Coordinates of C-alpha atoms in Angstrom, one line a residue:
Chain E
X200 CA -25.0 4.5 -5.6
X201 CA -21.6 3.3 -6.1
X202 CA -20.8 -0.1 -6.3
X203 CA -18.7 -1.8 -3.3
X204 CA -18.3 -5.1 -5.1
X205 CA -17.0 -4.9 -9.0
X206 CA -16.5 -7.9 -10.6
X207 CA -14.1 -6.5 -13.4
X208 CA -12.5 -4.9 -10.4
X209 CA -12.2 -7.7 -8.3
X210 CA -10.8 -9.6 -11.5
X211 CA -8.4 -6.7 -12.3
X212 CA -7.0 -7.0 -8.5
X213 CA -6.7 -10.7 -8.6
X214 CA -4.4 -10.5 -11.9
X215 CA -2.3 -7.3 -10.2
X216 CA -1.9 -10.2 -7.6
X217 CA -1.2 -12.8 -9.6
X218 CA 1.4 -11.1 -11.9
X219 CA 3.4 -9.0 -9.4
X220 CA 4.4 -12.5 -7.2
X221 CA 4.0 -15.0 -9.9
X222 CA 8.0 -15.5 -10.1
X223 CA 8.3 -15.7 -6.3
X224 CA 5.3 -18.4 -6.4
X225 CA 7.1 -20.4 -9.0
X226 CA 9.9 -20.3 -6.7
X227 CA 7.8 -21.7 -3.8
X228 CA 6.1 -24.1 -5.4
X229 CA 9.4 -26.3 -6.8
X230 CA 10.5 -25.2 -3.1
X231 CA 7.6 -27.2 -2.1
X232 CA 7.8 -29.9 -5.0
X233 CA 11.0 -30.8 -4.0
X234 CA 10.7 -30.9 -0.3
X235 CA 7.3 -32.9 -1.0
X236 CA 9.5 -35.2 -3.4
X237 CA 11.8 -35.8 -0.5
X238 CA 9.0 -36.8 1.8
X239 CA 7.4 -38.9 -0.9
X240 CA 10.9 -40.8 -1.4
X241 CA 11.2 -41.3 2.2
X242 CA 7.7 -41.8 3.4
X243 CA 8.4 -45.3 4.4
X244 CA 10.2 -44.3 7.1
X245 CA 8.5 -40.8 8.0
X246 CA 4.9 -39.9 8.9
X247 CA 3.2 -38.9 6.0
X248 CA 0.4 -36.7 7.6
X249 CA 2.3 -34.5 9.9
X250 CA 4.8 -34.2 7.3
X251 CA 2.0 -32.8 5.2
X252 CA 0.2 -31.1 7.8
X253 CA 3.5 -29.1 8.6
X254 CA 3.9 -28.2 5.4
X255 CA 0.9 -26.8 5.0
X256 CA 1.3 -24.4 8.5
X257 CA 4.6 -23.3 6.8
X258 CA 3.5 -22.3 3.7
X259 CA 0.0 -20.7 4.6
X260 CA 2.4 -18.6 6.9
X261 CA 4.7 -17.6 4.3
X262 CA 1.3 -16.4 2.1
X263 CA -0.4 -14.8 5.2
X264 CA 3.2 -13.0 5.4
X265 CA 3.8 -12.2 2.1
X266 CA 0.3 -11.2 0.9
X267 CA 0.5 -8.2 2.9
X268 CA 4.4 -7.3 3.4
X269 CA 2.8 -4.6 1.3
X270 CA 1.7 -2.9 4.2
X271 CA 5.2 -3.0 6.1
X272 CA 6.7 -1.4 2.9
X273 CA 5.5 2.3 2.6
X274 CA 5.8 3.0 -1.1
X275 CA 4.0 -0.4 -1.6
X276 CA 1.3 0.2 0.9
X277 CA 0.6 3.4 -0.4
X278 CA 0.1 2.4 -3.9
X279 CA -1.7 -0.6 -2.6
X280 CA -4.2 1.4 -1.0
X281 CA -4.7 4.0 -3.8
X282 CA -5.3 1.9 -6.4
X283 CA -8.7 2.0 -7.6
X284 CA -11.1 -0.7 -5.8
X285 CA -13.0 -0.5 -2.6
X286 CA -11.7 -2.0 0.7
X287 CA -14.0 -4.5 0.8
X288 CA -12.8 -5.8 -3.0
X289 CA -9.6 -5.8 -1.5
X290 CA -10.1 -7.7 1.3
X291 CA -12.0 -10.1 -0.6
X292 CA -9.5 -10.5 -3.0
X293 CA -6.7 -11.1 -1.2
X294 CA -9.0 -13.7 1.4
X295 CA -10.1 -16.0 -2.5
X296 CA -6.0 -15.5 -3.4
X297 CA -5.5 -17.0 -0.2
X298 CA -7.7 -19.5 0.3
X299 CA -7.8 -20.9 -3.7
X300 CA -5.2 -19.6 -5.2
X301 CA -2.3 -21.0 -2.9
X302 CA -4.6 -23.7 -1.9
X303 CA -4.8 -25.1 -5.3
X304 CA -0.6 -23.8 -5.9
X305 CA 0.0 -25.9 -2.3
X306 CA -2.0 -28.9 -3.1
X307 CA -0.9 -29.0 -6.7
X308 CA 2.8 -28.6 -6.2
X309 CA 2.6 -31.1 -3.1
X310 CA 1.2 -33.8 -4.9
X311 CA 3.6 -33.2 -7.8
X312 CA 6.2 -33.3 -5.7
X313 CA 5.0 -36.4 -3.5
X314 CA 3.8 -38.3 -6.9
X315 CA 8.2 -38.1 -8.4
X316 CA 9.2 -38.9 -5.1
X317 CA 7.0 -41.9 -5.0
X318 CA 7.9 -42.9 -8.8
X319 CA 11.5 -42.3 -7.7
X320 CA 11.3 -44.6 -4.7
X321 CA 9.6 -47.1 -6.7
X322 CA 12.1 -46.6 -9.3
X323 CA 15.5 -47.1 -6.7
X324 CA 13.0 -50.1 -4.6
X325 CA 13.3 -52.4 -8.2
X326 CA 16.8 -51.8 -8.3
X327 CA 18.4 -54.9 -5.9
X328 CA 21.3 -53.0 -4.6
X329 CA 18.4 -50.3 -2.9
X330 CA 15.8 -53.2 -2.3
X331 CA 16.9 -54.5 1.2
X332 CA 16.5 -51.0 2.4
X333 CA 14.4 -48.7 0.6
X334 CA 11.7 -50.9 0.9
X335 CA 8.4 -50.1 2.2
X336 CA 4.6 -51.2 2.5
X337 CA 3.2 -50.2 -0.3
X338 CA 6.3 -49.0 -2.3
X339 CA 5.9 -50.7 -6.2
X340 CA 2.8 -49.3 -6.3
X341 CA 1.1 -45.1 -6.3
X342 CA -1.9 -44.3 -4.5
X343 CA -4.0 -41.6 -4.4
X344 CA -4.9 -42.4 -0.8
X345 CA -1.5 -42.5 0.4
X346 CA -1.3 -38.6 0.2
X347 CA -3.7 -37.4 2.8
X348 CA -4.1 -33.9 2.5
X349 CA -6.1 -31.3 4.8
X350 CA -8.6 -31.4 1.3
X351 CA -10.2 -34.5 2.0
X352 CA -11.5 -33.8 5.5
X353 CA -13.4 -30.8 5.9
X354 CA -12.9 -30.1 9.5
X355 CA -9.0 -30.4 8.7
X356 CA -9.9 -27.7 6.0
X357 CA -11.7 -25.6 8.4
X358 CA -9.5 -25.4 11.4
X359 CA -6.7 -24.7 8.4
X360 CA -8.7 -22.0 7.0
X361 CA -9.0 -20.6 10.6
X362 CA -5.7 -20.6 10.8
X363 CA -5.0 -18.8 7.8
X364 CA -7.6 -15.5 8.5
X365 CA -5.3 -15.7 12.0
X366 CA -2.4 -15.1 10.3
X367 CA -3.8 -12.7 7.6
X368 CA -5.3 -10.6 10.5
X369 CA -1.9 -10.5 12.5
X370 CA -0.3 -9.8 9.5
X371 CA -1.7 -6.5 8.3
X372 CA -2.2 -5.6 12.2
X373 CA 0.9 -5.5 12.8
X374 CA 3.6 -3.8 11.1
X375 CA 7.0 -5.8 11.7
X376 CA 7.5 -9.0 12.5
X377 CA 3.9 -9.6 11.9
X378 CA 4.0 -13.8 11.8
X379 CA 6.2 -14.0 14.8
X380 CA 3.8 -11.2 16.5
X381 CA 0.7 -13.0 15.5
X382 CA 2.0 -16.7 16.7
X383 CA 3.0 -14.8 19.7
X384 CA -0.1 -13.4 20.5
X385 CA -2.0 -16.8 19.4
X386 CA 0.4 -18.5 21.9
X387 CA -0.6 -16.1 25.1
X388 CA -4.2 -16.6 24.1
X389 CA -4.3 -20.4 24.2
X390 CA -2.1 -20.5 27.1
X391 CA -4.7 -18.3 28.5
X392 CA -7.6 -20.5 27.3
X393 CA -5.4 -23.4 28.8
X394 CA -5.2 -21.7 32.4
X395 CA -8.8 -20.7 32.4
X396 CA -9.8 -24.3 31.3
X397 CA -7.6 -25.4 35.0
X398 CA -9.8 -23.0 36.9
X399 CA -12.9 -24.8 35.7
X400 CA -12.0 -28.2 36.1
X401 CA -11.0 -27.0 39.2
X402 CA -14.0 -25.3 40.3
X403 CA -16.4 -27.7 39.2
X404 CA -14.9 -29.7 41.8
X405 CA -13.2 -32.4 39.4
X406 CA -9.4 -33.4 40.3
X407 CA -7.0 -32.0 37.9
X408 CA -5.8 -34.8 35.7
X409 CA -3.9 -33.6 32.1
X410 CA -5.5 -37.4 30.5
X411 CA -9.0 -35.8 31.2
X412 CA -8.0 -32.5 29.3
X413 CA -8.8 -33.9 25.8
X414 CA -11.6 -36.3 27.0
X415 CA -13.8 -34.1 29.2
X416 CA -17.2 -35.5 28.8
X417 CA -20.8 -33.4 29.8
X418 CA -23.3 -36.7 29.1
X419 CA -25.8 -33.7 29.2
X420 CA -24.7 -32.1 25.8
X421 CA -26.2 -34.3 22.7
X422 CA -23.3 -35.6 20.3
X423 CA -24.9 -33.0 17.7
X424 CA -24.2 -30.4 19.8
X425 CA -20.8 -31.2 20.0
X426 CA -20.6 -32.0 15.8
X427 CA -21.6 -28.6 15.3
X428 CA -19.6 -26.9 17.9
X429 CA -17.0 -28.7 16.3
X430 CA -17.8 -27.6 12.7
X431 CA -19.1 -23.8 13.6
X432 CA -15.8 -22.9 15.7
X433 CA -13.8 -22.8 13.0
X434 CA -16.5 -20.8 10.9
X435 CA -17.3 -18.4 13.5
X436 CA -13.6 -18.3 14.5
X437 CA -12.6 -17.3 10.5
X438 CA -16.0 -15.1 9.5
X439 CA -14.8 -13.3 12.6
X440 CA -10.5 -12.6 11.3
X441 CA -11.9 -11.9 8.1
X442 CA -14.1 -9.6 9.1
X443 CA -11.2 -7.9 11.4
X444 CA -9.2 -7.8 8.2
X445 CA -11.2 -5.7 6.6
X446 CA -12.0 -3.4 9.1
X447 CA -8.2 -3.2 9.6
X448 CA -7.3 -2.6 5.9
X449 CA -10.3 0.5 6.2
X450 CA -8.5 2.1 9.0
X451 CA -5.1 1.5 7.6
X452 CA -2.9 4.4 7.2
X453 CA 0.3 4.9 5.2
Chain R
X205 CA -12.1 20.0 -6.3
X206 CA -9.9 19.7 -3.1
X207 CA -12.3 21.1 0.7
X208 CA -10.0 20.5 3.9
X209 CA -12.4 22.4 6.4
X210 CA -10.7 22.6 9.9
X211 CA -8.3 19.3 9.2
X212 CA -6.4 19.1 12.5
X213 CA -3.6 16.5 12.3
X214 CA -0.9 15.0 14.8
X215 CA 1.0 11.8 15.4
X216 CA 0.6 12.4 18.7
X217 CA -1.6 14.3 20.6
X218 CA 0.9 16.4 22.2
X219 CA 2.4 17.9 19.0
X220 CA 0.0 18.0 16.3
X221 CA 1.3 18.6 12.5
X222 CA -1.4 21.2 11.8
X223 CA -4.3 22.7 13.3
X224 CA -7.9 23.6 12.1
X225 CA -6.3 23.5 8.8
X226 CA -8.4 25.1 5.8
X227 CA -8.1 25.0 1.9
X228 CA -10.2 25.0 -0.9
X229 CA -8.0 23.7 -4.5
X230 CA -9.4 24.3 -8.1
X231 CA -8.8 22.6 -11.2
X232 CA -6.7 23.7 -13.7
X233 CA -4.0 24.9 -11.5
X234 CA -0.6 23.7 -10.9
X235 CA 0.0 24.2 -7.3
X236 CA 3.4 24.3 -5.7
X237 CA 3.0 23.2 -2.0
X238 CA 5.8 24.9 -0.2
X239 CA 7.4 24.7 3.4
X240 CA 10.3 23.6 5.5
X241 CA 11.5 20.7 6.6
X242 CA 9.0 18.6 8.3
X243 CA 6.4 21.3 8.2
X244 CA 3.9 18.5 6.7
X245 CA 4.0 18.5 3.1
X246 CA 3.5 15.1 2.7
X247 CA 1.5 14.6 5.5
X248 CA -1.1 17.5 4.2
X249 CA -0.7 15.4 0.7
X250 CA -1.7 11.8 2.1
X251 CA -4.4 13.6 4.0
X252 CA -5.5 14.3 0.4
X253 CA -5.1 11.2 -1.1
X254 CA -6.9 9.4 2.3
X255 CA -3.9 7.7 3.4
X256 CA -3.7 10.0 6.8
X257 CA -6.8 10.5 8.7
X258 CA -7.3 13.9 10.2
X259 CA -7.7 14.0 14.0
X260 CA -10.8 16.4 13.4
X261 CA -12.3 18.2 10.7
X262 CA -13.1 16.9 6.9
X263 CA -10.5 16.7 3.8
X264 CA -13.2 16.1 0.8
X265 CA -12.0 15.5 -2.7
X266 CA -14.8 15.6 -5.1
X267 CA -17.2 16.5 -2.2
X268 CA -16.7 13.3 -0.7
X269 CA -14.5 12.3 2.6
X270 CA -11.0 11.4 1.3
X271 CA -10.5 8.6 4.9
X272 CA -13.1 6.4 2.7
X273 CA -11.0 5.9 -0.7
X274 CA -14.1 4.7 -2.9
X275 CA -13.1 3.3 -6.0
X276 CA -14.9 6.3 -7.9
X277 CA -12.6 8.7 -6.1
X278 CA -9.6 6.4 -6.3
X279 CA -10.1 6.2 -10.0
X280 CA -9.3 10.2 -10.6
X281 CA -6.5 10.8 -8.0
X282 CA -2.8 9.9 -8.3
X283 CA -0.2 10.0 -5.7
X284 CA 3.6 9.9 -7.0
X285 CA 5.2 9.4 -3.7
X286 CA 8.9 10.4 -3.0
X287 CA 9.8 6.9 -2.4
X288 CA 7.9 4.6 -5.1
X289 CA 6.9 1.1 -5.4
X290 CA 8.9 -0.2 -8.3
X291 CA 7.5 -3.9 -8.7
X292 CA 9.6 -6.4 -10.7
X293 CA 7.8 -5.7 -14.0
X294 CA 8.4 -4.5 -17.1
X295 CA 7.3 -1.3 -18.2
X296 CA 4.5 -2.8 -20.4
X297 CA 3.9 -5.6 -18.1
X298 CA 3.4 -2.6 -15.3
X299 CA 1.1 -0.4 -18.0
X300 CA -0.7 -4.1 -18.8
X301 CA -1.4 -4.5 -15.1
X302 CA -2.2 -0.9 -13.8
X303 CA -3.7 0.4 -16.5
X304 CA -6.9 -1.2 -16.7
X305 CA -7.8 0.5 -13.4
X306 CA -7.7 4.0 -14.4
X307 CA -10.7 4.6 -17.1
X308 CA -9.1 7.1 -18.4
X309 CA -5.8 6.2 -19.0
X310 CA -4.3 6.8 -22.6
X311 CA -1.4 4.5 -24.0
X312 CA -0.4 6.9 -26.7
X313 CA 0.2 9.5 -24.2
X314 CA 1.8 7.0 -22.4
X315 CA 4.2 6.3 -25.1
X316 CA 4.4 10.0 -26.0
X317 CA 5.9 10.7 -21.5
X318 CA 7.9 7.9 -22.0
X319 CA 9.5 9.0 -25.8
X320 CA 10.1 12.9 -24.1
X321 CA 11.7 11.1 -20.9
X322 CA 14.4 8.5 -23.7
X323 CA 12.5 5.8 -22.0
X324 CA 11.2 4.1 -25.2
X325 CA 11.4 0.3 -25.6
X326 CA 13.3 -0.1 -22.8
X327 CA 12.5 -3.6 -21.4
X328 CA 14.2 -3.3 -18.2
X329 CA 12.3 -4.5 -15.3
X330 CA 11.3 -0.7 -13.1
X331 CA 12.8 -2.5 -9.8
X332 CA 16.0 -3.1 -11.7
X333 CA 16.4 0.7 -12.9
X334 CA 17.3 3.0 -11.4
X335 CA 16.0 5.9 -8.9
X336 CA 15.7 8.7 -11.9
X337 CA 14.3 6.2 -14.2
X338 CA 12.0 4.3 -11.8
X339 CA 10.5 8.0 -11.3
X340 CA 10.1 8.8 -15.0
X341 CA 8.3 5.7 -15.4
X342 CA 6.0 6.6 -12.1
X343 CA 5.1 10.1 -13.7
X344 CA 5.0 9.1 -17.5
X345 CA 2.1 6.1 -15.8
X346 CA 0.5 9.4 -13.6
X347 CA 0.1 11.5 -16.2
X348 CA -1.1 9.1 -18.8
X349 CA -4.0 8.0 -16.2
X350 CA -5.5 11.3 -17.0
X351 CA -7.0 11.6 -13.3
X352 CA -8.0 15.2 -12.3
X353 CA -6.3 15.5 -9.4
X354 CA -2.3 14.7 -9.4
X355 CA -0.3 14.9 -6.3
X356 CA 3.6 14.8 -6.8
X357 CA 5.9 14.4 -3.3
X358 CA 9.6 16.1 -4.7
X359 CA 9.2 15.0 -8.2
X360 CA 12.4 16.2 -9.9
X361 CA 14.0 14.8 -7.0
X362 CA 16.8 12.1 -8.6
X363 CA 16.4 13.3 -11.7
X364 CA 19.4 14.8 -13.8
X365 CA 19.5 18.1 -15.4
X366 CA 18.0 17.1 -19.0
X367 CA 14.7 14.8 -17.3
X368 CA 14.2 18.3 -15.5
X369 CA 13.6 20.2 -18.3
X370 CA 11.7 17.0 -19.9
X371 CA 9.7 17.0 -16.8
X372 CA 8.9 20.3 -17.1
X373 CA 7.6 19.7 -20.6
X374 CA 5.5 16.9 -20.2
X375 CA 3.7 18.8 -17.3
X376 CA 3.0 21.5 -19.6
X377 CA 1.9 19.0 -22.2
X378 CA -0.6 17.5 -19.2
X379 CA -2.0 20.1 -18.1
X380 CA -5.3 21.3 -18.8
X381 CA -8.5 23.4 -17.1
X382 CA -9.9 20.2 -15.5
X383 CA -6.8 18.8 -13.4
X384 CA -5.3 19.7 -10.5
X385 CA -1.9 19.0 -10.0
X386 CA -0.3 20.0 -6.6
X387 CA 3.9 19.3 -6.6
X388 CA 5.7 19.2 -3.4
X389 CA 9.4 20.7 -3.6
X390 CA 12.0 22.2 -2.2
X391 CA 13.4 22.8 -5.6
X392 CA 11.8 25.7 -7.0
X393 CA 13.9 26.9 -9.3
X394 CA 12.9 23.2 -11.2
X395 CA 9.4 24.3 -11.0
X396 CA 9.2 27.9 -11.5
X397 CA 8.3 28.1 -14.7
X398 CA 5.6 25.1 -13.9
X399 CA 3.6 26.3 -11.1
X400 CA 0.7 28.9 -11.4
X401 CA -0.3 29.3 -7.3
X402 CA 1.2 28.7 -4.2
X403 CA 0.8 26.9 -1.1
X404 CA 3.0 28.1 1.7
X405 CA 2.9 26.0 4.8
X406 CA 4.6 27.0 8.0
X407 CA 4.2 26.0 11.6
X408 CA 1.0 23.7 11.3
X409 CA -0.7 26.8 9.4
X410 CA -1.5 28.0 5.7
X411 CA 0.5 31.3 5.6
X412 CA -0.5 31.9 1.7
X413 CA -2.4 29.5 -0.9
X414 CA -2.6 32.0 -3.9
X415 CA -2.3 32.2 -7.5
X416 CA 0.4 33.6 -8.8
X417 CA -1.0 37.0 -9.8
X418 CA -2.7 37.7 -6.8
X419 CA 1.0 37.6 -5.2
X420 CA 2.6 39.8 -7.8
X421 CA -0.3 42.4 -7.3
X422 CA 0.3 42.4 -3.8
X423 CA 4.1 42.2 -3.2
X424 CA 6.6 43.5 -5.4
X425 CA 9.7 41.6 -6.3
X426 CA 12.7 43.9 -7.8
X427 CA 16.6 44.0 -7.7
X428 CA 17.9 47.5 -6.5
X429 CA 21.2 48.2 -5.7
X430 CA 20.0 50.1 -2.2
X431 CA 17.5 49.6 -0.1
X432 CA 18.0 53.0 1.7
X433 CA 14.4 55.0 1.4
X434 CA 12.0 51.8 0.6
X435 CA 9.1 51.4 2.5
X436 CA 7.4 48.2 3.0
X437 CA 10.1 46.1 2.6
X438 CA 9.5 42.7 3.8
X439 CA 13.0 41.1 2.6
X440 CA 16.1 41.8 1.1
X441 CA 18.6 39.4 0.1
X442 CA 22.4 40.7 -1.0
X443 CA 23.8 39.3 -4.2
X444 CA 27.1 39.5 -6.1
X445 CA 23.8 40.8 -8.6
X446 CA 22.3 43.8 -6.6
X447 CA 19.8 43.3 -3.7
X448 CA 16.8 41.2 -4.2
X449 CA 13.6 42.7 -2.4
X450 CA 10.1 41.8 -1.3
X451 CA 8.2 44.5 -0.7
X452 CA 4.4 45.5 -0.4
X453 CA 3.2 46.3 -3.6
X454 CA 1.6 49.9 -3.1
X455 CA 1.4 50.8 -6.4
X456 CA 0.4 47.4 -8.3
X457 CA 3.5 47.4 -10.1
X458 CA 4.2 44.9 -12.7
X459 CA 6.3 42.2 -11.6
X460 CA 7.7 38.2 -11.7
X461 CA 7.5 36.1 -9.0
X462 CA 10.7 34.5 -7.7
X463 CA 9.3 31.9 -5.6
X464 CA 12.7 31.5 -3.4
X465 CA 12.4 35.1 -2.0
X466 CA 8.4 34.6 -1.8
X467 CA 9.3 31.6 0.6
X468 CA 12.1 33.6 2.6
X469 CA 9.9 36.5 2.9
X470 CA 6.8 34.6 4.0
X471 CA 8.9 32.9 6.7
X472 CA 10.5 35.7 8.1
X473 CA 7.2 38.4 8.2
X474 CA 4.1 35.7 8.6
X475 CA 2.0 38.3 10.3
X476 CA 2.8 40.8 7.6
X477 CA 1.7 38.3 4.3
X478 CA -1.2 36.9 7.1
X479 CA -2.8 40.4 7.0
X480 CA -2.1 41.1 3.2
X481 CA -3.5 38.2 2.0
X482 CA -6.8 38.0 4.2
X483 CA -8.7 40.0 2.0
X484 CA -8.4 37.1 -1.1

């Protein structure tokens, strides 16, 4: 029986990857570098998390977009899908690319970039004609725990992952505008989620009140429950898009 | 090598592209797939390669469903496309990358397409070149894949007089009894020489998909300066050279094919070639 899963193949895709968007990666990663310098050299008077945090939406959109504009392009979805590997390499490929690859290019670049914007900040804070107001907290000295990235908490990591096969679906279901299509759709579906959560509140009988949106509490339902709900969404949420994806990619036609 | 066994095909269902199509493709043939304008030439192609699904019925290539583009099957089937991807790469960065995908893919015959096509040591990046060279590159990367089946969408499309001769060439120096190469054109005249059977499509039918031989023994192409008396003419064409005819060929005359009157004939008497060609 033929093999589904090749490791030379998968290897052999990953580098076909790698070297036909390695300039345009370069490119996004200084991008990055120096808008994460920026931040870094101003962090005493921004938020450093949602900085971050928006960053990271930004750029896992541009890969979700990028990694299959293939598909938008006929010549390059057509030699995309004839090249020699099975759908499922593909789609497996293109999920690690995603999720390690420009994880590790994000995270890498980002702290690069935050790490010269700090030693530049530093650097203009000793100087006394900058010191009265470039100061800030903690701004002579670097540290590591300053930068808080989605990496050190995994449910950050998850709900971004879940994010990501989102995107990835939407972008090889649909053919133009794929991000804007997919954000779209993602937008009508939690405003739907949002309208259907009214009705319950509703119906149970409960006054509406927006304060008690985020703090609905069921004293039945064990906190354990609720860690695990809060852990397994995610990972039901992006076995689920991944899935999709590959099932898509079968069916695709060029 | 190729099985489409009633392929029906539409982009919509109102108006499909073909219908209960059949075909059975050998190796070692050069096939020229020939039609009008839209007729589905490329469409009948992708179905091929499995990047169109038919509505009903099976394409297999190597006795398995084309729709499911296993890497084994993937691994022996090439598609030049009209339009081609042309990545920023150069052309050993390109061979570096692709190559390793295609088992049998030979770098000396690589080097060999791209010497016959003046492309040698050029270290322009394929995006950056242009339309004619981007498709020398294409074909010279094709045919050094070595894959048995070959499938070519206008191929001497964009390129000059000279690469069309060259083209010619390294197709000859390709081909052998265990690939299949089918070429797409409207140019024939490019081809002529190239192609040993023909695939005539017209109105979401095969009308003829024949070696050449088999044609010549059954129509008869000849200049005359009068068609006055002939029977079983099928088409006549009036040049500043004498009138070109088709004709039934009653007597098994010895002919050449001219694959332009061939075309014209087929489309004007497709009941007539139908019926003659049942038989085969």
């Amino acid at each position: 029986m033929e093999k589904q899963f090749s490791i030379d193949r998968m290897m052999l895709l990953a580098r076909s990857i790698f070297v036909q968007n390695k300039s345009k990666d370069l490119r996004l990663a200084l991008v990055i570098a120096g808008v994460m310098a920026v931040i870094g050299l101003l962090r005493s008077i921004t938020g450093t998390y949602h900085i971050l945090f928006g960053a990271e939406v930004i750029v896992w959109m541009v890969m979700a977009g990028t990694t299959y504009k293939m598909m938008s392009n006929q010549p390059r979805a057509m030699a995309y899908l004839t090249m020699p590997a099975s759908t499922a390499e593909k789609a497996v490929v293109t999920i690690a690319y995603l999720n390690i690859y420009y994880f590790v290019l994000l995270a890498a670049s980002s702290f690069i970039g935050y790490y010269l914007g700090q030693i530049l900040h530093n650097a203009i804070v000793i100087l006394p004609f900058f010191r009265d107001f470039a100061s800030s907290p903690e701004g002579h000295t670097f540290s590591l725990s300053s930068v808080e990235f989605s990496s050190g908490n995994p449910s950050k990591l998850l709900y971004n992952m879940m994010w990501v096969s989102i995107l990835l679906f939407g972008s090889i279901y649909f053919k133009k505008y794929a991000i804007l299509k997919t954000l779209l759709t993602a937008c009508i579906f939690g405003f739907a989620i949002f309208i259907l959560d009214i009705i319950v509140i509703a119906c149970v009988g409960s006054a509406f009140d927006l304060s008690s949106m985020n703090h609905l509490n069921f004293p039945d339902i064990p906190e354990w429950i609720e860690n695990v709900t809060y852990y397994a969404v995610p990972c039901v949420f992006t076995l689920f898009f991944w899935f999709m994806t590959y099932l898509r990619l079968r069916e695709t036609e060029a | 090598m190729i099985q489409l066994k009633d392929v029906t095909f539409g982009y919509t269902k109102i108006a499909p592209v073909f219908k209960d199509l059949n075909l059975e493709l050998a190796g070692g043939h050069i096939y020229g797939l020939l039609g009008k304008n839209g007729v589905g030439k490329t469409t009948l192609m992708k179905i091929i390669a499995g990047l169109r699904f038919a509505n009903s019925g099976t394409a297999e290539i190597f006795g398995e469903p084309s729709y499911k583009r296993s890497p084994a099957m993937l691994q022996d089937l090439y598609f030049v496309g009209e339009e081609m991807y042309a990545p920023a790469l150069t052309i050993r960065q390109y061979v570096d990358t692709f190559a390793p995908f295609y088992p049998n893919f030979s770098r000396e015959q690589m080097d060999a397409y791209l010497e016959q096509f003046e492309l040698t040591g050029c270290t322009q990046r394929i995006s950056a070149m242009s339309h004619g060279q981007k498709k020398k590159v294409i074909i010279s990367f094709a045919l050094a894949t070595n894959v048995k089946v070959l499938l070519m969408d206008e191929p001497t499309n964009g390129l000059d007089i000279p690469s069309k001769s060259m083209f010619r060439k390294v197709m000859a120096m390709a081909a052998d009894q265990e690939r299949l190469f089918i070429l797409s054109t409207h140019q024939v005249r490019d081809l002529h020489s190239l192609i040993d059977s023909i695939i005539l499509l017209d109105g979401g039918e095969i009308l003829l998909a024949e070696p050449n031989e088999v044609i010549t023994d059954k129509l008869l192409f000849k200049v005359v300066d009068s068609t006055e008396g002939m029977t079983n003419l099928l088409y006549a064409e009036d040049t500043l050279r004498g009138i070109y005819t088709v004709s039934e060929n009653v007597n098994h005359e010895e002919c050449k094919l001219d694959i332009e009157l061939l075309f014209n004939a087929a489309i004007s008497n497709k009941k007539k070639i139908k019926e003659l060609f049942s038989n085969y």
